[in-house]
XYZ file of C-alpha atoms in Angstrom:
664
model
C -91.338 -228.079 -109.516
C -94.058 -225.418 -109.254
C -94.470 -226.357 -105.622
C -90.744 -225.829 -104.968
C -90.847 -222.410 -106.669
C -93.818 -221.391 -104.559
C -91.969 -222.524 -101.428
C -88.885 -220.552 -102.525
C -90.925 -217.404 -103.180
C -92.678 -217.830 -99.856
C -89.318 -218.049 -98.094
C -88.078 -214.907 -99.848
C -91.267 -213.083 -98.854
C -90.801 -214.180 -95.257
C -87.221 -212.916 -95.252
C -88.285 -209.624 -96.841
C -91.061 -209.217 -94.268
C -88.635 -210.065 -91.497
C -86.107 -207.494 -92.768
C -88.857 -204.909 -93.165
C -89.929 -205.516 -89.568
C -86.356 -205.122 -88.330
C -85.933 -201.917 -90.317
C -89.247 -200.513 -89.101
C -88.457 -201.081 -85.436
C -84.769 -200.149 -85.342
C -84.005 -197.699 -82.515
C -83.126 -194.170 -83.498
C -84.347 -192.215 -86.507
C -83.276 -193.929 -89.759
C -83.934 -192.515 -93.218
C -82.472 -192.497 -96.730
C -82.641 -189.870 -99.461
C -81.951 -189.460 -103.169
C -79.545 -186.990 -104.764
C -82.240 -184.278 -104.653
C -82.492 -184.596 -100.845
C -85.959 -186.196 -101.077
C -86.839 -189.057 -98.776
C -86.925 -192.583 -100.243
C -87.848 -194.290 -96.976
C -87.509 -194.339 -93.189
C -88.254 -196.392 -90.092
C -91.373 -196.057 -87.934
C -89.791 -193.728 -85.357
C -88.774 -191.228 -88.034
C -92.257 -191.338 -89.581
C -93.871 -190.777 -86.183
C -91.604 -187.819 -85.448
C -92.582 -186.311 -88.838
C -96.271 -186.685 -87.954
C -96.957 -189.300 -90.673
C -99.427 -192.176 -90.394
C -97.152 -194.612 -92.248
C -93.479 -194.684 -93.077
C -94.466 -195.107 -96.704
C -95.929 -191.578 -96.607
C -92.463 -190.041 -96.346
C -91.461 -191.067 -99.875
C -90.973 -187.953 -102.046
C -91.020 -185.453 -99.158
C -88.154 -183.092 -98.349
C -86.858 -181.666 -95.055
C -89.097 -178.587 -95.354
C -92.193 -180.820 -95.499
C -91.547 -182.543 -92.159
C -90.631 -179.423 -90.147
C -93.437 -178.204 -87.865
C -95.883 -175.970 -89.700
C -96.940 -173.964 -86.615
C -94.015 -171.536 -86.987
C -93.150 -168.771 -89.474
C -92.355 -170.077 -92.955
C -88.994 -168.324 -92.968
C -87.982 -170.248 -89.836
C -89.031 -173.513 -91.484
C -87.009 -172.714 -94.610
C -83.974 -171.755 -92.534
C -84.015 -175.094 -90.689
C -84.584 -177.013 -93.941
C -81.682 -175.252 -95.688
C -79.343 -176.147 -92.818
C -80.298 -179.852 -93.113
C -80.102 -179.924 -96.922
C -76.718 -178.165 -96.956
C -75.197 -180.909 -94.822
C -76.841 -183.671 -96.884
C -75.591 -182.232 -100.200
C -72.077 -181.818 -98.826
C -71.964 -185.465 -97.754
C -73.193 -186.620 -101.178
C -70.861 -184.240 -103.020
C -67.673 -185.060 -101.078
C -68.406 -188.688 -100.265
C -67.273 -188.040 -96.692
C -69.570 -188.986 -93.821
C -70.359 -186.400 -91.136
C -71.613 -186.448 -87.557
C -73.402 -183.274 -86.495
C -75.976 -181.894 -84.035
C -79.224 -180.761 -85.647
C -82.002 -178.790 -83.864
C -85.520 -179.405 -85.156
C -88.867 -177.827 -84.183
C -91.654 -180.403 -83.893
C -95.389 -180.034 -84.479
C -96.065 -179.508 -80.761
C -93.694 -176.536 -80.765
C -90.886 -178.199 -78.828
C -87.326 -177.982 -80.109
C -85.442 -181.272 -80.104
C -81.727 -181.746 -80.695
C -80.545 -184.739 -82.757
C -77.076 -186.215 -83.092
C -77.018 -187.259 -86.750
C -74.528 -189.460 -88.585
C -74.866 -189.176 -92.364
C -73.066 -191.395 -94.894
C -73.192 -191.489 -98.705
C -75.075 -194.370 -100.383
C -73.262 -196.009 -103.341
C -74.290 -198.489 -106.025
C -72.202 -201.480 -107.149
C -70.225 -199.163 -109.394
C -69.363 -197.124 -106.263
C -71.296 -194.169 -107.601
C -73.043 -192.020 -104.995
C -76.782 -192.363 -105.449
C -78.065 -190.897 -102.178
C -77.595 -190.648 -98.435
C -78.297 -192.745 -95.345
C -78.883 -190.974 -92.049
C -79.178 -192.170 -88.466
C -80.239 -189.573 -85.876
C -80.487 -189.986 -82.099
C -82.539 -187.625 -79.905
C -80.037 -186.126 -77.442
C -82.256 -183.313 -76.120
C -82.152 -184.642 -72.556
C -78.362 -184.895 -72.622
C -78.079 -181.357 -74.029
C -80.313 -180.034 -71.262
C -78.127 -181.742 -68.685
C -75.050 -180.217 -70.307
C -76.668 -176.785 -70.192
C -77.603 -177.204 -66.538
C -74.066 -178.295 -65.751
C -72.641 -175.329 -67.660
C -74.966 -172.961 -65.798
C -73.955 -174.518 -62.497
C -70.280 -174.109 -63.380
C -70.887 -170.506 -64.436
C -72.722 -169.825 -61.185
C -69.913 -171.461 -59.222
C -67.340 -169.358 -61.071
C -69.404 -166.231 -60.412
C -69.664 -167.164 -56.740
C -65.899 -167.637 -56.552
C -65.338 -164.281 -58.239
C -67.809 -162.605 -55.876
C -66.089 -164.279 -52.941
C -62.694 -163.031 -54.103
C -64.018 -159.515 -54.665
C -65.691 -159.566 -51.270
C -62.495 -160.638 -49.519
C -60.479 -158.018 -51.382
C -63.010 -155.282 -50.623
C -63.536 -156.270 -47.004
C -59.937 -156.925 -45.988
C -59.468 -153.240 -45.242
C -62.737 -152.802 -43.353
C -62.316 -155.989 -41.309
C -58.595 -156.437 -40.824
C -57.831 -152.814 -40.009
C -60.152 -152.502 -36.986
C -59.441 -156.065 -35.866
C -55.715 -155.348 -35.959
C -56.316 -152.209 -33.928
C -58.278 -154.096 -31.277
C -55.783 -156.955 -30.926
C -52.697 -154.737 -31.021
C -53.950 -152.212 -28.494
C -55.229 -154.940 -26.154
C -51.875 -156.746 -26.300
C -49.945 -153.544 -25.628
C -52.094 -152.661 -22.613
C -51.786 -156.172 -21.204
C -47.997 -156.054 -21.521
C -47.525 -152.487 -20.284
C -50.208 -151.330 -17.806
C -49.043 -147.706 -18.247
C -50.500 -147.828 -21.776
C -53.995 -148.358 -20.353
C -55.059 -144.854 -21.406
C -58.270 -143.217 -22.570
C -56.750 -142.633 -26.007
C -55.878 -146.306 -26.488
C -59.276 -147.450 -25.227
C -60.884 -145.085 -27.730
C -59.007 -146.848 -30.547
C -60.456 -150.182 -29.416
C -63.923 -148.656 -29.129
C -63.877 -147.096 -32.618
C -62.492 -150.281 -34.154
C -65.253 -152.328 -32.539
C -67.886 -149.964 -33.929
C -66.521 -150.439 -37.451
C -66.713 -154.209 -37.091
C -70.265 -154.016 -35.755
C -71.368 -151.903 -38.721
C -69.925 -154.389 -41.196
C -71.609 -157.295 -39.387
C -75.000 -155.549 -39.443
C -74.764 -154.888 -43.182
C -73.865 -158.489 -43.955
C -76.698 -159.797 -41.750
C -79.151 -157.521 -43.582
C -77.998 -159.003 -46.877
C -78.380 -162.558 -45.578
C -81.912 -161.755 -44.382
C -82.886 -160.596 -47.873
C -82.804 -164.267 -48.944
C -85.445 -165.197 -46.373
C -88.949 -165.189 -47.935
C -90.369 -164.127 -44.561
C -88.449 -160.879 -44.965
C -90.794 -159.989 -47.836
C -93.876 -160.223 -45.652
C -97.071 -161.764 -47.009
C -99.010 -160.623 -50.080
C -102.000 -158.657 -48.830
C -104.268 -155.736 -49.612
C -102.536 -152.468 -48.694
C -102.728 -148.726 -49.267
C -99.913 -147.233 -51.342
C -100.768 -143.776 -50.010
C -100.375 -145.009 -46.420
C -96.958 -146.541 -47.146
C -95.733 -143.286 -48.679
C -97.219 -141.079 -45.970
C -95.540 -143.147 -43.239
C -92.171 -142.703 -44.964
C -92.751 -138.986 -45.530
C -93.503 -138.432 -41.854
C -90.438 -140.438 -40.814
C -87.921 -138.767 -43.140
C -89.210 -135.189 -43.153
C -87.382 -134.046 -39.973
C -84.112 -135.479 -41.316
C -84.562 -133.699 -44.636
C -85.382 -130.392 -42.950
C -82.249 -130.541 -40.822
C -80.124 -130.853 -43.963
C -82.139 -128.099 -45.645
C -83.332 -130.661 -48.189
C -86.734 -130.486 -49.833
C -88.684 -133.745 -49.688
C -91.412 -134.059 -52.345
C -93.926 -136.924 -52.642
C -96.200 -137.140 -55.704
C -98.999 -139.698 -56.076
C -100.478 -140.021 -59.568
C -104.269 -140.226 -59.928
C -103.812 -143.656 -61.535
C -102.790 -145.241 -58.201
C -105.759 -147.224 -56.761
C -106.942 -146.751 -53.197
C -105.852 -150.305 -52.361
C -103.823 -152.914 -54.240
C -102.923 -156.540 -53.515
C -99.268 -157.523 -53.304
C -96.093 -157.226 -51.246
C -96.527 -153.960 -49.363
C -93.420 -154.718 -47.306
C -91.299 -154.746 -50.485
C -92.673 -151.350 -51.559
C -91.887 -150.018 -48.088
C -88.365 -151.430 -47.912
C -87.125 -150.388 -51.355
C -88.541 -146.868 -50.951
C -87.059 -146.669 -47.449
C -83.587 -147.617 -48.714
C -83.627 -145.427 -51.826
C -84.998 -142.466 -49.888
C -82.359 -142.941 -47.194
C -79.602 -142.977 -49.828
C -81.037 -139.874 -51.455
C -80.962 -137.935 -48.182
C -77.512 -139.265 -47.316
C -75.916 -138.057 -50.551
C -77.889 -134.824 -51.046
C -77.159 -131.604 -49.152
C -79.425 -128.561 -49.562
C -81.140 -130.188 -52.515
C -84.345 -131.969 -53.466
C -85.330 -135.609 -53.063
C -88.553 -136.574 -54.825
C -90.663 -139.733 -54.773
C -93.177 -140.254 -57.597
C -95.630 -143.184 -57.703
C -97.918 -144.218 -60.557
C -99.873 -147.331 -61.556
C -99.640 -149.073 -64.938
C -102.482 -151.458 -65.753
C -101.826 -154.844 -67.322
C -103.923 -157.880 -68.197
C -107.248 -158.321 -66.342
C -106.760 -157.193 -62.735
C -102.974 -157.294 -62.782
C -100.688 -154.290 -63.104
C -97.618 -152.755 -61.558
C -96.590 -149.858 -59.365
C -93.839 -147.646 -60.767
C -91.863 -145.862 -58.039
C -89.291 -143.237 -59.023
C -86.890 -141.803 -56.424
C -84.799 -138.869 -57.666
C -82.231 -136.578 -56.084
C -79.824 -133.862 -57.196
C -77.001 -135.106 -54.999
C -73.507 -136.383 -55.763
C -74.489 -138.856 -58.502
C -72.636 -142.004 -59.620
C -69.855 -142.166 -62.257
C -70.920 -143.888 -65.501
C -68.072 -146.377 -65.186
C -69.542 -147.669 -61.915
C -73.254 -147.734 -62.764
C -73.450 -151.348 -63.961
C -71.648 -153.068 -61.129
C -73.080 -151.236 -58.105
C -76.119 -153.540 -58.169
C -73.856 -156.557 -57.604
C -73.226 -157.734 -54.074
C -70.125 -156.427 -52.307
C -69.600 -153.792 -55.022
C -68.767 -150.216 -54.062
C -68.148 -147.141 -56.193
C -64.710 -146.911 -54.583
C -62.978 -150.035 -53.192
C -62.634 -149.980 -49.429
C -58.854 -150.097 -49.599
C -58.858 -146.806 -51.562
C -60.986 -144.741 -49.195
C -62.091 -144.668 -45.579
C -65.843 -144.873 -46.149
C -67.594 -147.702 -44.355
C -69.911 -150.092 -46.140
C -69.952 -153.565 -47.622
C -71.516 -152.533 -50.937
C -74.788 -154.346 -50.276
C -77.519 -151.681 -50.260
C -78.574 -151.707 -53.917
C -77.940 -155.444 -54.081
C -80.495 -155.980 -51.302
C -83.046 -153.832 -53.160
C -82.436 -155.808 -56.365
C -82.881 -159.039 -54.447
C -86.240 -157.986 -53.012
C -87.501 -156.967 -56.450
C -86.207 -160.134 -58.097
C -88.155 -162.282 -55.632
C -91.449 -160.553 -56.529
C -90.722 -160.332 -60.303
C -90.104 -156.600 -60.108
C -87.322 -154.534 -61.660
C -85.033 -151.571 -61.031
C -83.162 -149.252 -63.369
C -81.011 -146.218 -62.786
C -80.035 -142.974 -64.460
C -77.230 -141.009 -62.846
C -74.703 -138.340 -63.654
C -71.786 -137.548 -61.413
C -72.262 -134.182 -59.739
C -75.842 -133.867 -61.023
C -77.843 -136.552 -59.221
C -79.509 -139.947 -59.571
C -82.904 -141.364 -60.494
C -83.957 -144.901 -59.564
C -87.118 -146.373 -61.093
C -88.597 -149.559 -59.611
C -91.560 -151.637 -60.749
C -93.534 -153.897 -58.402
C -96.288 -156.233 -59.681
C -99.604 -155.785 -57.861
C -103.203 -156.825 -58.341
C -106.327 -154.718 -58.156
C -108.673 -155.392 -55.269
C -112.084 -154.049 -54.376
C -111.785 -155.258 -50.789
C -110.417 -152.648 -48.397
C -108.691 -154.415 -45.466
C -110.264 -154.052 -42.046
C -106.943 -152.732 -40.782
C -104.722 -150.806 -43.212
C -101.198 -152.318 -42.913
C -98.358 -150.090 -41.704
C -94.815 -151.327 -42.277
C -92.820 -148.790 -40.242
C -90.863 -150.507 -37.471
C -88.584 -149.363 -34.689
C -85.694 -150.770 -36.694
C -86.669 -148.554 -39.628
C -86.676 -145.512 -37.361
C -83.172 -146.388 -36.213
C -82.054 -146.910 -39.830
C -83.382 -143.503 -40.789
C -81.718 -141.905 -37.772
C -78.424 -143.553 -38.664
C -78.677 -142.489 -42.304
C -79.174 -138.939 -41.138
C -76.450 -139.159 -38.512
C -73.952 -140.407 -41.113
C -74.745 -137.600 -43.548
C -75.658 -134.533 -41.512
C -73.361 -132.156 -39.726
C -73.565 -132.726 -35.988
C -75.776 -130.156 -34.313
C -74.903 -128.499 -31.065
C -77.120 -129.915 -28.343
C -77.322 -128.940 -24.702
C -75.503 -131.213 -22.303
C -77.561 -133.629 -20.281
C -77.202 -133.271 -16.567
C -77.531 -136.844 -15.378
C -76.183 -136.290 -11.880
C -78.171 -138.510 -9.541
C -80.401 -140.213 -12.140
C -81.588 -143.515 -10.676
C -81.734 -146.379 -13.161
C -83.006 -149.942 -12.801
C -81.130 -152.338 -15.090
C -82.937 -155.648 -15.699
C -80.549 -158.086 -17.418
C -79.987 -161.767 -16.648
C -76.651 -161.999 -18.494
C -73.919 -160.619 -16.242
C -71.464 -160.209 -19.124
C -74.005 -158.095 -21.021
C -75.063 -156.170 -17.904
C -71.594 -155.094 -16.761
C -70.703 -152.727 -19.636
C -74.172 -151.133 -19.539
C -73.846 -150.562 -15.809
C -70.341 -149.107 -16.242
C -71.535 -146.731 -18.974
C -74.417 -145.482 -16.839
C -72.168 -145.063 -13.797
C -69.680 -143.121 -15.944
C -72.556 -140.718 -16.672
C -73.076 -140.261 -12.910
C -76.163 -142.503 -12.781
C -77.045 -144.598 -9.733
C -77.724 -148.129 -10.980
C -79.590 -151.037 -9.397
C -79.164 -154.352 -11.232
C -81.595 -157.300 -11.061
C -81.668 -160.469 -13.136
C -85.339 -161.521 -13.243
C -88.665 -159.991 -14.203
C -90.126 -160.733 -10.778
C -87.305 -158.841 -9.036
C -87.761 -155.956 -11.476
C -91.444 -155.593 -10.576
C -90.626 -155.633 -6.852
C -87.754 -153.124 -7.198
C -89.825 -150.747 -9.334
C -92.692 -150.868 -6.844
C -90.519 -149.944 -3.862
C -88.286 -147.330 -5.540
C -88.681 -144.221 -7.689
C -86.467 -144.686 -10.745
C -85.879 -142.118 -13.462
C -86.009 -144.896 -16.057
C -85.716 -148.669 -16.449
C -83.630 -150.677 -18.930
C -85.530 -153.937 -19.519
C -84.082 -157.000 -21.244
C -86.817 -158.947 -23.041
C -85.590 -162.537 -22.747
C -85.671 -163.027 -18.994
C -86.125 -166.173 -16.901
C -89.543 -166.440 -15.271
C -91.811 -163.649 -16.467
C -90.298 -162.066 -19.567
C -89.504 -158.409 -20.132
C -92.847 -157.691 -21.803
C -94.870 -158.954 -18.860
C -92.596 -157.245 -16.329
C -92.910 -153.932 -18.198
C -96.684 -154.303 -18.352
C -96.979 -154.895 -14.608
C -94.674 -151.970 -13.803
C -96.395 -149.527 -16.182
C -99.806 -150.358 -14.706
C -98.610 -149.186 -11.302
C -96.136 -146.422 -12.163
C -95.327 -143.935 -14.925
C -91.588 -144.665 -14.912
C -90.163 -144.616 -18.478
C -89.239 -148.158 -19.564
C -86.807 -148.870 -22.407
C -86.337 -152.302 -23.970
C -82.762 -153.551 -24.305
C -82.472 -156.548 -26.619
C -80.381 -158.213 -29.283
C -83.393 -158.412 -31.612
C -84.499 -155.264 -33.419
C -87.679 -156.642 -35.011
C -90.399 -155.398 -32.658
C -93.238 -153.098 -33.647
C -93.821 -149.905 -31.702
C -97.461 -150.904 -31.253
C -96.342 -154.050 -29.388
C -94.035 -151.952 -27.215
C -96.731 -149.347 -26.532
C -99.130 -152.076 -25.442
C -96.904 -152.999 -22.483
C -95.714 -149.482 -21.649
C -92.264 -149.594 -23.288
C -91.370 -146.188 -24.733
C -88.351 -147.106 -26.856
C -86.236 -150.054 -28.001
C -82.430 -150.147 -27.913
C -80.506 -152.862 -29.736
C -77.480 -154.373 -28.019
C -74.715 -153.392 -27.641
C -75.948 -150.158 -26.100
C -72.861 -147.948 -26.316
C -72.262 -144.626 -24.569
C -74.255 -142.786 -27.227
C -77.224 -145.067 -26.557
C -76.942 -144.548 -22.802
C -76.869 -140.763 -23.260
C -79.836 -140.952 -25.613
C -81.779 -142.953 -23.018
C -81.085 -140.337 -20.356
C -82.310 -137.541 -22.640
C -85.304 -139.586 -23.695
C -86.287 -140.392 -20.120
C -86.497 -136.683 -19.339
C -88.590 -136.107 -22.451
C -90.960 -139.001 -21.703
C -91.491 -137.786 -18.147
C -92.053 -134.244 -19.389
C -94.539 -135.442 -22.019
C -96.481 -137.444 -19.440
C -96.547 -134.508 -17.065
C -97.578 -132.053 -19.780
C -100.296 -134.396 -20.985
C -102.204 -133.615 -17.796
C -101.437 -129.875 -17.831
C -102.627 -126.958 -19.962
C -99.432 -126.736 -22.035
C -100.346 -127.858 -25.548
C -97.254 -126.760 -27.493
C -93.747 -127.316 -26.132
C -91.272 -125.561 -28.416
C -88.309 -126.707 -26.314
C -89.406 -130.314 -26.755
C -89.793 -129.771 -30.496
C -86.285 -128.313 -30.719
C -84.823 -131.285 -28.849
C -86.573 -133.677 -31.249
C -84.769 -132.139 -34.244
C -81.343 -132.035 -32.677
C -81.420 -128.411 -31.543
C -82.584 -126.753 -34.785
C -85.215 -124.175 -33.799
C -86.183 -123.230 -37.373
C -86.870 -126.861 -38.259
C -88.930 -127.312 -35.068
C -91.073 -124.271 -35.881
C -91.597 -125.455 -39.457
C -92.809 -128.871 -38.260
C -95.253 -127.251 -35.834
C -96.546 -125.072 -38.683
C -96.960 -128.071 -40.985
C -98.950 -129.870 -38.297
C -101.202 -126.811 -37.894
C -101.733 -126.506 -41.660
C -102.761 -130.169 -41.982
C -105.152 -130.231 -39.002
C -108.276 -128.959 -40.853
C -108.077 -131.739 -43.446
C -107.296 -134.353 -40.778
C -110.266 -133.192 -38.715
C -112.555 -133.320 -41.746
C -111.448 -136.901 -42.512
C -111.961 -137.999 -38.891
C -115.473 -136.535 -38.809
C -116.304 -138.159 -42.162
C -115.040 -141.540 -40.934
C -117.171 -141.146 -37.800
C -120.276 -140.331 -39.835
C -119.716 -143.271 -42.213
C -118.519 -145.641 -39.455
C -115.468 -146.277 -41.688
C -112.974 -148.004 -39.405
C -110.239 -148.337 -42.036
C -110.317 -144.648 -42.942
C -110.270 -143.719 -39.255
C -107.229 -145.916 -38.535
C -105.390 -144.404 -41.493
C -105.910 -140.744 -40.585
C -105.286 -141.256 -36.854
C -102.087 -143.167 -37.619
C -100.892 -140.326 -39.829
C -101.722 -137.775 -37.122
C -99.917 -139.893 -34.530
C -96.779 -139.944 -36.670
C -96.874 -136.222 -37.471
C -97.376 -135.132 -33.848
C -94.602 -137.465 -32.633
C -91.977 -135.429 -34.498
C -92.839 -132.006 -33.077
C -93.540 -130.399 -29.718
C -97.206 -131.371 -29.400
C -97.095 -133.940 -26.562
C -100.795 -133.827 -25.631
C -101.955 -134.271 -29.205
C -99.411 -137.041 -29.754
C -100.565 -138.867 -26.638
C -104.245 -138.611 -27.604
C -103.521 -139.818 -31.141
C -101.452 -142.735 -29.862
C -104.180 -143.802 -27.420
C -106.920 -143.547 -30.049
C -104.876 -145.463 -32.616
C -104.048 -148.250 -30.172
C -107.698 -148.660 -29.166
C -108.885 -148.629 -32.797
C -106.454 -151.423 -33.665
C -107.225 -153.448 -30.542
C -111.030 -153.175 -30.760
C -111.342 -153.392 -34.531
C -114.240 -150.912 -34.613
C -114.949 -147.212 -34.139
C -117.635 -147.581 -31.474
C -115.188 -148.786 -28.818
C -112.885 -145.820 -29.449
C -115.521 -143.101 -29.903
C -114.682 -141.474 -26.569
C -110.960 -141.295 -27.378
C -111.719 -139.951 -30.865
C -113.897 -137.189 -29.404
C -111.079 -136.259 -27.022
C -108.659 -136.308 -29.961
C -110.849 -133.847 -31.895
C -110.943 -131.569 -28.849
C -107.169 -131.799 -28.561
C -106.799 -130.827 -32.234
C -108.883 -127.700 -31.581
C -106.755 -126.884 -28.536
C -103.580 -127.198 -30.605
C -104.959 -124.904 -33.319
C -105.897 -122.231 -30.749
C -102.549 -122.522 -28.951
C -100.666 -122.243 -32.240
C -102.456 -119.005 -33.180
C -101.965 -117.562 -29.697
C -98.223 -118.264 -29.682
C -97.822 -116.889 -33.243
C -95.304 -119.532 -34.246
């Protein structure tokens, strides 16, 4: 009998152990509580989540006890109250509930649990506690969030697309309708083939080209290569390059251009110099465009951060037209304009500030704006940079030919047209080098319409032969040619002759240093247009005059200076005076760089002098500075360029004497 009882007890123990094992290893988090919301037991997974060694250790604990202790106590109590409130409601009402419960774990992560809670009853059906089963659904919630974000982004993209189509329908459909309608009319009725109707087609095509260029600029802002590479660069050099480029434009509008560099700005920093250049270029261009007879200021300071990291703070202010408060939030969005295109006749896709925001976003920078309509605007940008003790062997310069054209266009759009003397092009001989006959024909027709005599060849080899056997006033050179390309052809021609050579290409991303190296004086982006052809004719005369004067005694050419600033004599005289005033400091820096054999400092000051002299009537000084700068960059040391630097110093003295003699 005793044996049978022992066997019976052993069987019960086995069953209990078996049930305990099942309970311990059940999937999900299982737990039960008493009426005071204290744990009576749980499975192994729940104990592990609570950071307990054994599931028996949970007995007597409450929700507050198992919430991660590495957070503020008030946060722990808030989470515990939320759990206990649900538990008490289930036990009070006798109604089960299924809810989502967030819980912070010991490692600091927040997990989300889907919990089903039911009341526990005794045989008398009295509620004596609660049973809970919770499943970790954090992964599913993250997927839901990602899906929601994707849907939101898709909705935003659809909205942006709709806004873009609504905004652009006027700017695209109107000129396109003009082109198609006028072309159809002239095809049907030859008598309608008039200058007036052709002008409508021409103007409509220009509008379409402008819109295309703006959209392409926006698309390029997504390309990481457009940001350049992080490198050591000089903030002062970036700002000085922009000052030199924009100063003539500001003077012509009677604007004051003020640059201020705080003492906190290091000599060199490490980061995206191209981004600093581009955002300042765009904001400065906007400031000049919308400010007449006012002041545009650029202020730069450095704010230090952790270790060697900090940020540049660039503030561009103007007292121009300003932006209405109702429009200040949305103008940073793509395709947003202060006034919709169908309500005014101003061109633009509404992408300028969006492009700036995009650049800054990609380098973890920021932009904010303060503006008042009729008073002016202030834009403040921050750009993360690192400190560096290493000064680069060659100080980077980010000014490109495309930037020069952008600045010229900004000015042309905003300034009143100045009266300029007509160009007498009668008999100018031009060599056009273009392998695409469709592209060559309109250029040839434009030049012929300006009374030019045009020879057209399709290869670089033919261009070299033609240039050698003829005296041309200037050469238009396509870059992508069969056989030897335009660069090589220009180099061979310039080695034998001093004929001005202008690049004509569909790609505007070429540095002036690269062009100078092969003897190309200027770059024109296709399509050329009549305005471009006329500019080339004027420029060819100027280039020839500069080259002739470089070998003569004339040091200051006031007429040349006036032509460079669109016929404004006062502005030309002011630029010549500014150059004279800055020469003593420039000379001192050049002599110091020579004494210290400081190549970087020499490149910086000569580059600045090259830029300053290029915008006024000082052709000899400009030529000397350009030659010295090119040799410094090419050789990588001062010794190789010492002769050119000595000649440059002599030329600076000549300019100073000539300036005082002419009493400008």
